[in-house]
Amino acid sequence: MDTQLRRGLLEICVLTVLRRGDSYGYQLVSDVNEIIPITESTLYPILKRLESSGCVSVYSVEHNSRLRKYYHISDAGHKRIADFLEEWKEIMHAYHCIESEAKMQHYSTETEEQQ
Amino acid sequence: MTKEHFLNSLSNRLHTLPNDERQRILEYYAEIIDDSIERSMSESEAVDSLGAIDAIVRDILGNESSKTDEFPHFTSAIVPITAGHEPLHSIFIKDPSADIKIRPCTESDGSCNIDFFPVECKDDYRISNEDGILSIRRIKPLKKRPKVSHNFGLFQISVEQNCRLTINLPVTELRKLTIEGLRGDIDCNGVKNCAEIAVQATSGNIELEEIECQILSAQNFNGDLSLSQVTCNGEAKLSTKSGDLSIEDSTFVGSMTGNTTNGDLKFEDSNCNGDLHLTTASGDLSVDNCHCSGDVDARSANGALSLEDSDCNGDLSLTTVSGDLSIDDCHCSGNVSLRSANGDLELNNLEIADNFELHTVSGDIEFNDLCIHNGPAKITTNSGDISGDFRDSDYGFDVSSRCGDVDAPHSRGDVIVTVRSISGDISLSC
């Protein structure tokens, strides 16, 4: 998949998981993995970018006598998801047209071959 | 791998990143490892589940560099130059900013390679290859130097990296190699197939090492000029203004001229078969463990001048104005002339075959173990004191001071030694 596209998609997936509730690194990796494959080292830059663009805020909580970083989705984060869905309506529309066109052609070549 | 081991090696691999950013990354991975262990993984399983450290570093650095660096890839571009109709015989390089390295050939077919670092600076040059002359010129000014950070544990420094040009010479015999630099350093090492080498810089340093040539000229202004293991079969001319000039382990078959203005001049462990001329205005001049078959002429205005463990088959002439002059353990087969205006003169274990002339205006003269084979010798000063000890006693002394005290041994031989002072004291012994 195109890196730029994949990166954008991963950002939305992380935000979507965070919409369920605040979460931390380990949990995010396993939750996002249910939607799209992600590793720890790919998650890190995504979180960093989301934080610097103001889509998530970060706070630390003491857990078993150590600190754990939690990520919280902000209003800007919610808006990111809404924008994504809006934008993708158009893309999905184009996708369906491309898909049905390809199917039609596939069907017509098949019938030609049969004749 | 343990968590600690993993974090340490990750930290080492990320040394180019700023400290706080690296710290954030280490905390992130530490937290994930701790959480994995909490979900009943063993420590090594938790570390292993993160994948290969190489891939992790690549993910992180790949992401960092594309955003922050002007020069994202610190790689070089190698441009091969193939010989045209005529084999390459001359190389001309003009570059005001890059560091230039010249290295011996790596290709056997008469072609040569130019290595540009970083890769982006390649487009700033015009390279032409006509009639056997390869010309490499920087045509665009350097916009911004790439920065490299170095981490030393407690502190971190960010250094501007100079562009670097490495030229691997062709294997063919070259007539001339010309390098005109300015701010960058010039480093020429292992070049033995060039008849003439001409190097010039302004504030960068010039280093010439393991070189063999017929004619050598090197000129620098503020930067240093240093030669090591250089063999020049013809004439050599070296000069700096405020940089130091140092020559080590080198052989000059022809004449050799070295000049500095404020910089120090050193000529060490070297041989000169022709005449040797060394001059400095205010720098110090020193010759140590050298052999010279021709004449030696060394001059200094304010700097000190010293000659040690050396011998000279021709005439030796040393002159200073206000610098001190000292000679230790030297031998000269020709005539010797030593002059100083205000500087003091100190000689230890000096052997002279022929004429010996020593003169100061106001500097004192002191010598030990002085040996003069044929003479005559003339030691004179206007207002300085003279005190000395001769190795042998077969001298015919002619000693006088107009105002000072005189103490001299009796004459016992044919070698005439004339010692004169106007107002200083004279004290001699054999």
Coordinates of C-alpha atoms in Angstrom, one line a residue, chain B residues 21-427:
Chain B
E21 CA 13.6 12.6 21.6
R22 CA 15.7 9.6 22.2
Q23 CA 14.6 9.5 25.8
R24 CA 10.9 9.5 24.7
I25 CA 11.5 6.6 22.3
L26 CA 13.3 4.6 25.0
E27 CA 10.4 5.2 27.5
Y28 CA 7.9 4.2 24.9
Y29 CA 9.6 0.8 24.3
A30 CA 10.3 0.3 28.0
E31 CA 6.6 0.7 28.7
I32 CA 5.6 -1.7 26.0
I33 CA 8.1 -4.3 27.3
D34 CA 6.8 -3.9 30.9
D35 CA 3.2 -4.2 29.7
S36 CA 4.0 -7.3 27.7
I37 CA 5.7 -8.9 30.8
E38 CA 2.6 -8.1 32.8
R39 CA 0.5 -10.1 30.3
S40 CA 2.6 -13.1 31.2
M41 CA 5.3 -12.9 28.6
S42 CA 8.8 -13.6 29.7
E43 CA 11.3 -10.7 29.4
S44 CA 13.1 -12.1 26.4
E45 CA 9.8 -13.0 24.7
A46 CA 8.7 -9.4 25.2
V47 CA 11.8 -8.0 23.7
D48 CA 11.8 -10.5 20.8
S49 CA 8.2 -9.7 20.0
L50 CA 9.3 -6.1 19.1
G51 CA 11.2 -7.5 16.1
A52 CA 14.7 -6.9 14.9
I53 CA 16.4 -3.8 16.3
D54 CA 17.6 -2.9 12.8
A55 CA 14.1 -2.6 11.6
I56 CA 13.1 -0.6 14.6
V57 CA 16.0 1.8 14.1
R58 CA 15.1 2.1 10.4
D59 CA 11.5 2.9 11.1
I60 CA 12.4 5.6 13.7
L61 CA 15.3 7.2 11.8
G62 CA 13.6 7.0 8.4
N63 CA 10.7 8.9 10.0
E64 CA 12.9 11.5 11.7
S65 CA 15.3 12.3 9.0
S66 CA 12.7 12.9 6.3
K67 CA 11.3 15.6 8.4
T68 CA 14.2 17.4 10.0
D69 CA 17.2 17.1 7.7
E70 CA 18.1 19.2 4.7
F71 CA 20.2 16.3 3.5
P72 CA 18.1 13.2 4.4
H73 CA 20.5 10.7 3.0
F74 CA 24.1 10.9 4.1
T75 CA 25.4 8.9 1.2
S76 CA 27.8 9.8 -1.5
A77 CA 27.5 9.7 -5.2
I78 CA 30.4 8.2 -7.2
V79 CA 30.9 9.7 -10.7
P80 CA 33.1 7.6 -12.9
I81 CA 35.3 9.5 -15.4
T82 CA 36.4 7.5 -18.3
A83 CA 39.5 8.5 -20.3
G84 CA 38.6 10.1 -23.7
H85 CA 40.6 9.9 -26.9
E86 CA 43.7 10.9 -25.0
P87 CA 44.4 9.4 -21.6
L88 CA 43.9 11.8 -18.7
H89 CA 47.1 13.6 -18.0
S90 CA 46.1 16.6 -16.0
I91 CA 43.5 17.3 -13.3
F92 CA 42.3 20.7 -12.2
I93 CA 40.1 21.2 -9.2
K94 CA 38.7 24.5 -8.0
D95 CA 36.4 24.4 -5.0
P96 CA 35.9 27.2 -2.5
S97 CA 34.1 25.2 0.1
A98 CA 34.3 21.5 0.1
D99 CA 37.0 19.3 1.8
I100 CA 39.0 17.7 -0.9
K101 CA 40.7 14.3 -0.7
I102 CA 43.0 12.9 -3.3
R103 CA 43.7 9.2 -3.2
P104 CA 45.6 6.8 -5.5
C105 CA 43.8 5.0 -8.3
T106 CA 41.4 2.2 -7.7
E107 CA 40.6 1.5 -11.4
S108 CA 43.1 -0.1 -13.6
D109 CA 41.7 1.2 -17.0
G110 CA 42.9 4.8 -16.8
S111 CA 39.6 6.1 -15.6
C112 CA 39.0 7.7 -12.3
N113 CA 36.3 8.2 -9.8
I114 CA 34.9 11.3 -8.1
D115 CA 33.0 10.7 -4.9
F116 CA 30.7 13.5 -3.8
F117 CA 29.4 13.6 -0.3
P118 CA 26.7 14.2 0.5
V119 CA 25.0 13.1 -2.7
E120 CA 23.2 16.4 -3.2
C121 CA 26.4 18.4 -3.8
K122 CA 27.1 16.6 -7.0
D123 CA 24.9 18.9 -9.0
D124 CA 26.9 22.0 -7.8
Y125 CA 29.9 21.0 -9.9
R126 CA 30.8 21.3 -13.5
I127 CA 33.0 18.4 -14.7
S128 CA 34.7 18.5 -18.0
N129 CA 37.0 16.0 -19.6
E130 CA 38.7 17.3 -22.7
D131 CA 42.1 16.7 -24.4
G132 CA 43.2 14.7 -21.4
I133 CA 42.4 17.4 -18.9
L134 CA 39.9 16.7 -16.3
S135 CA 38.5 19.9 -14.8
I136 CA 36.2 19.8 -11.7
R137 CA 34.8 23.2 -10.6
R138 CA 32.1 24.1 -8.1
I139 CA 29.8 26.4 -10.0
K140 CA 27.1 26.9 -7.4
P141 CA 27.7 28.3 -3.9
L142 CA 27.2 26.0 -1.0
K143 CA 23.7 26.8 0.4
K144 CA 23.7 25.1 3.7
R145 CA 26.0 22.6 5.3
P146 CA 24.4 19.4 6.5
K147 CA 24.5 19.0 10.3
V148 CA 25.5 15.9 12.1
S149 CA 24.9 15.5 15.9
H150 CA 27.4 13.6 18.0
N151 CA 26.4 12.2 21.4
F152 CA 29.0 11.9 24.1
G153 CA 26.7 10.6 26.9
L154 CA 26.5 13.7 29.1
F155 CA 26.4 16.2 26.3
Q156 CA 25.6 16.4 22.6
I157 CA 27.1 18.6 20.0
S158 CA 25.8 19.3 16.5
V159 CA 28.5 19.9 13.9
E160 CA 28.2 21.3 10.5
Q161 CA 29.4 18.7 8.1
N162 CA 31.5 20.0 5.2
C163 CA 30.8 18.7 1.7
R164 CA 33.5 16.3 0.7
L165 CA 35.0 15.5 -2.6
T166 CA 37.2 12.4 -2.9
I167 CA 39.0 11.9 -6.1
N168 CA 40.6 8.6 -7.0
L169 CA 43.3 9.4 -9.5
P170 CA 43.6 7.5 -12.8
V171 CA 46.4 4.9 -13.0
T172 CA 48.1 6.7 -15.9
E173 CA 51.1 9.0 -15.4
L174 CA 49.8 12.5 -14.8
R175 CA 51.6 15.7 -15.8
K176 CA 49.9 18.0 -13.4
L177 CA 47.5 18.0 -10.5
T178 CA 46.2 21.4 -9.5
I179 CA 43.9 22.0 -6.5
E180 CA 42.6 25.5 -5.7
G181 CA 40.7 25.4 -2.5
L182 CA 39.6 28.1 -0.1
R183 CA 37.9 27.2 3.1
G184 CA 37.9 23.4 2.9
D185 CA 40.7 21.1 3.9
I186 CA 42.9 19.5 1.3
D187 CA 44.2 16.1 2.0
C188 CA 46.4 14.4 -0.6
N189 CA 47.7 11.0 0.3
G190 CA 49.5 8.3 -1.5
V191 CA 49.9 10.1 -4.9
K192 CA 52.9 8.8 -6.7
N193 CA 52.1 9.2 -10.4
C194 CA 52.0 13.0 -10.7
A195 CA 54.9 14.9 -12.1
E196 CA 53.8 18.3 -10.8
I197 CA 51.5 19.0 -7.9
A198 CA 50.2 22.5 -7.1
V199 CA 48.0 23.0 -4.1
Q200 CA 46.5 26.2 -2.8
A201 CA 44.1 27.0 0.1
T202 CA 43.1 30.0 2.3
S203 CA 41.7 28.9 5.6
G204 CA 41.5 25.2 5.3
N205 CA 44.4 23.0 6.2
I206 CA 46.6 21.3 3.6
E207 CA 48.0 17.8 4.3
L208 CA 50.3 16.1 1.9
E209 CA 51.3 12.6 2.8
E210 CA 53.2 9.8 1.1
I211 CA 53.7 11.7 -2.1
E212 CA 56.3 11.4 -4.9
C213 CA 56.6 14.1 -7.5
Q214 CA 59.0 16.2 -9.6
I215 CA 57.8 19.7 -8.8
L216 CA 55.8 20.6 -5.7
S217 CA 54.2 23.9 -4.8
A218 CA 51.8 24.4 -1.9
Q219 CA 50.5 27.7 -0.6
N220 CA 48.2 28.4 2.3
F221 CA 47.2 31.6 4.1
N222 CA 45.5 31.0 7.5
G223 CA 45.4 27.3 7.4
D224 CA 48.3 25.0 8.2
L225 CA 50.4 23.2 5.7
S226 CA 51.9 19.9 6.6
L227 CA 54.0 17.4 4.7
S228 CA 54.9 13.9 5.8
Q229 CA 56.8 11.3 3.8
V230 CA 57.0 13.4 0.7
T231 CA 59.6 12.8 -1.9
C232 CA 60.2 15.7 -4.4
N233 CA 62.7 15.0 -7.1
G234 CA 62.8 18.6 -8.3
E235 CA 62.0 22.0 -6.9
A236 CA 59.7 22.4 -3.9
K237 CA 58.1 25.7 -2.8
L238 CA 56.0 25.8 0.3
S239 CA 54.5 28.8 2.0
T240 CA 51.9 29.9 4.6
K241 CA 50.9 33.3 6.0
S242 CA 49.6 32.7 9.5
G243 CA 49.2 28.9 9.4
D244 CA 52.0 26.7 10.5
L245 CA 54.3 24.9 8.1
S246 CA 55.6 21.5 9.1
I247 CA 57.7 19.1 7.1
E248 CA 58.5 15.6 8.4
D249 CA 60.2 12.5 7.1
S250 CA 60.6 13.9 3.6
T251 CA 63.2 14.0 1.0
F252 CA 63.9 16.9 -1.4
V253 CA 66.3 16.0 -4.2
G254 CA 66.3 19.5 -5.6
S255 CA 66.0 22.8 -3.8
M256 CA 63.4 23.4 -1.2
T257 CA 62.0 26.8 -0.1
G258 CA 59.7 27.2 2.9
N259 CA 58.2 30.6 4.0
T260 CA 55.8 31.6 6.7
T261 CA 54.7 35.0 8.0
N262 CA 53.3 34.5 11.4
G263 CA 53.2 30.7 11.5
D264 CA 55.8 28.4 12.9
L265 CA 58.1 26.5 10.5
K266 CA 59.3 23.0 11.3
F267 CA 61.7 20.9 9.2
E268 CA 62.1 17.5 10.9
D269 CA 63.7 14.1 10.1
S270 CA 64.1 15.1 6.5
N271 CA 66.8 15.3 3.8
C272 CA 67.5 18.0 1.3
N273 CA 70.0 17.4 -1.5
G274 CA 69.7 20.8 -3.0
D275 CA 69.8 24.1 -1.3
L276 CA 67.4 24.7 1.6
H277 CA 65.8 28.1 2.2
L278 CA 63.6 28.7 5.2
T279 CA 62.1 32.0 6.1
T280 CA 59.7 33.2 8.8
A281 CA 58.7 36.7 10.0
S282 CA 57.4 36.2 13.5
G283 CA 57.0 32.5 13.7
D284 CA 59.5 30.2 15.3
L285 CA 61.7 28.2 13.0
S286 CA 63.2 24.8 13.9
V287 CA 65.2 22.3 12.0
D288 CA 65.6 18.9 13.8
N289 CA 67.4 15.7 12.7
C290 CA 68.0 16.7 9.1
H291 CA 70.6 16.3 6.5
C292 CA 71.3 18.8 3.9
S293 CA 73.8 18.3 1.0
G294 CA 73.5 21.8 -0.3
D295 CA 73.5 25.2 1.4
V296 CA 71.2 26.0 4.2
D297 CA 69.8 29.5 4.6
A298 CA 67.3 30.1 7.4
R299 CA 66.0 33.5 8.4
S300 CA 63.6 34.7 11.1
A301 CA 62.7 38.3 12.1
N302 CA 61.0 38.0 15.6
G303 CA 60.7 34.3 15.9
A304 CA 63.3 32.0 17.5
L305 CA 65.5 29.9 15.3
S306 CA 66.8 26.5 16.3
L307 CA 68.9 23.9 14.6
E308 CA 69.3 20.4 16.2
D309 CA 71.0 17.1 15.4
S310 CA 71.5 18.1 11.8
D311 CA 74.3 18.3 9.4
C312 CA 75.0 20.4 6.4
N313 CA 77.5 19.7 3.6
G314 CA 77.3 23.1 2.0
D315 CA 77.3 26.6 3.7
L316 CA 75.1 27.3 6.6
S317 CA 73.7 30.7 7.2
L318 CA 71.3 31.5 10.0
T319 CA 69.9 35.0 10.6
T320 CA 67.5 36.5 13.1
V321 CA 66.6 40.1 14.0
S322 CA 65.1 39.9 17.5
G323 CA 64.6 36.1 17.9
D324 CA 67.0 33.9 19.8
L325 CA 69.2 31.5 17.8
S326 CA 70.3 28.2 19.1
I327 CA 72.2 25.3 17.6
D328 CA 72.7 21.9 19.3
D329 CA 74.7 18.9 18.1
C330 CA 75.2 20.0 14.5
H331 CA 77.9 19.5 11.9
C332 CA 78.7 21.7 8.9
S333 CA 81.3 20.9 6.2
G334 CA 81.2 24.4 4.6
N335 CA 81.2 27.9 5.9
V336 CA 79.0 29.0 8.7
S337 CA 77.5 32.4 9.3
L338 CA 75.3 33.2 12.2
R339 CA 73.8 36.6 12.7
S340 CA 71.4 38.2 15.2
A341 CA 70.6 41.8 16.1
N342 CA 68.9 41.6 19.5
G343 CA 68.5 37.9 20.0
D344 CA 70.8 35.8 22.0
L345 CA 72.9 33.1 20.4
E346 CA 73.5 29.7 22.1
L347 CA 75.6 27.0 20.6
N348 CA 76.2 23.5 22.0
N349 CA 78.3 20.9 20.3
L350 CA 78.8 22.5 16.9
E351 CA 81.5 21.3 14.5
I352 CA 82.5 23.6 11.6
A353 CA 85.0 22.7 8.9
D354 CA 85.7 26.1 7.3
N355 CA 85.0 29.8 7.8
F356 CA 83.0 30.7 10.9
E357 CA 81.4 34.0 11.3
L358 CA 79.2 34.9 14.2
H359 CA 77.8 38.3 14.9
T360 CA 75.2 40.0 17.2
V361 CA 74.4 43.6 17.9
S362 CA 73.2 43.5 21.4
G363 CA 72.5 39.8 22.0
D364 CA 74.7 37.7 24.2
I365 CA 76.8 34.8 22.7
E366 CA 77.2 31.6 24.6
F367 CA 78.8 28.4 23.3
N368 CA 79.9 25.0 24.6
D369 CA 82.0 22.3 22.9
L370 CA 82.6 24.4 19.7
C371 CA 84.9 22.8 17.2
I372 CA 86.5 24.7 14.2
H373 CA 88.7 22.6 11.9
N374 CA 90.2 25.0 9.4
G375 CA 88.9 28.5 10.3
P376 CA 89.3 31.3 10.4
A377 CA 86.6 32.1 13.0
K378 CA 85.3 35.5 13.8
I379 CA 83.0 36.1 16.8
T380 CA 81.8 39.6 17.2
T381 CA 79.2 41.6 19.1
N382 CA 78.6 45.3 19.8
S383 CA 77.1 45.3 23.3
G384 CA 76.5 41.6 24.2
D385 CA 78.7 39.4 26.4
I386 CA 80.6 36.5 24.9
S387 CA 81.3 33.3 26.9
G388 CA 82.3 30.0 25.5
D389 CA 84.3 26.8 25.6
F390 CA 86.2 25.2 22.7
R391 CA 86.5 21.5 22.2
D392 CA 90.2 21.5 21.3
S393 CA 93.0 23.9 22.3
D394 CA 94.9 24.3 19.0
Y395 CA 93.6 27.9 18.3
G396 CA 95.4 31.1 17.8
F397 CA 93.3 33.6 19.8
D398 CA 93.0 37.3 19.0
V399 CA 90.6 38.5 21.7
S400 CA 89.8 42.1 22.6
S401 CA 87.0 44.2 24.1
R402 CA 87.0 47.9 24.2
C403 CA 85.2 48.4 27.5
G404 CA 84.5 45.0 28.9
D405 CA 86.7 42.4 30.8
V406 CA 88.6 39.8 28.8
D407 CA 89.5 36.3 29.9
A408 CA 91.0 34.1 27.2
P409 CA 93.3 31.0 27.1
H410 CA 96.8 31.2 25.5
S411 CA 97.2 30.7 21.8
R412 CA 98.5 27.2 20.9
G413 CA 97.6 26.5 17.3
D414 CA 97.1 27.7 13.7
V415 CA 93.4 28.1 13.5
I416 CA 92.8 31.8 13.9
V417 CA 89.9 32.8 16.2
T418 CA 89.1 36.5 16.4
V419 CA 86.8 37.5 19.2
R420 CA 85.6 41.1 19.5
S421 CA 83.2 43.0 21.7
I422 CA 82.8 46.8 22.1
S423 CA 81.1 47.0 25.5
G424 CA 80.5 43.4 26.6
D425 CA 82.7 41.0 28.6
I426 CA 84.5 38.1 27.0
S427 CA 85.3 34.9 28.7

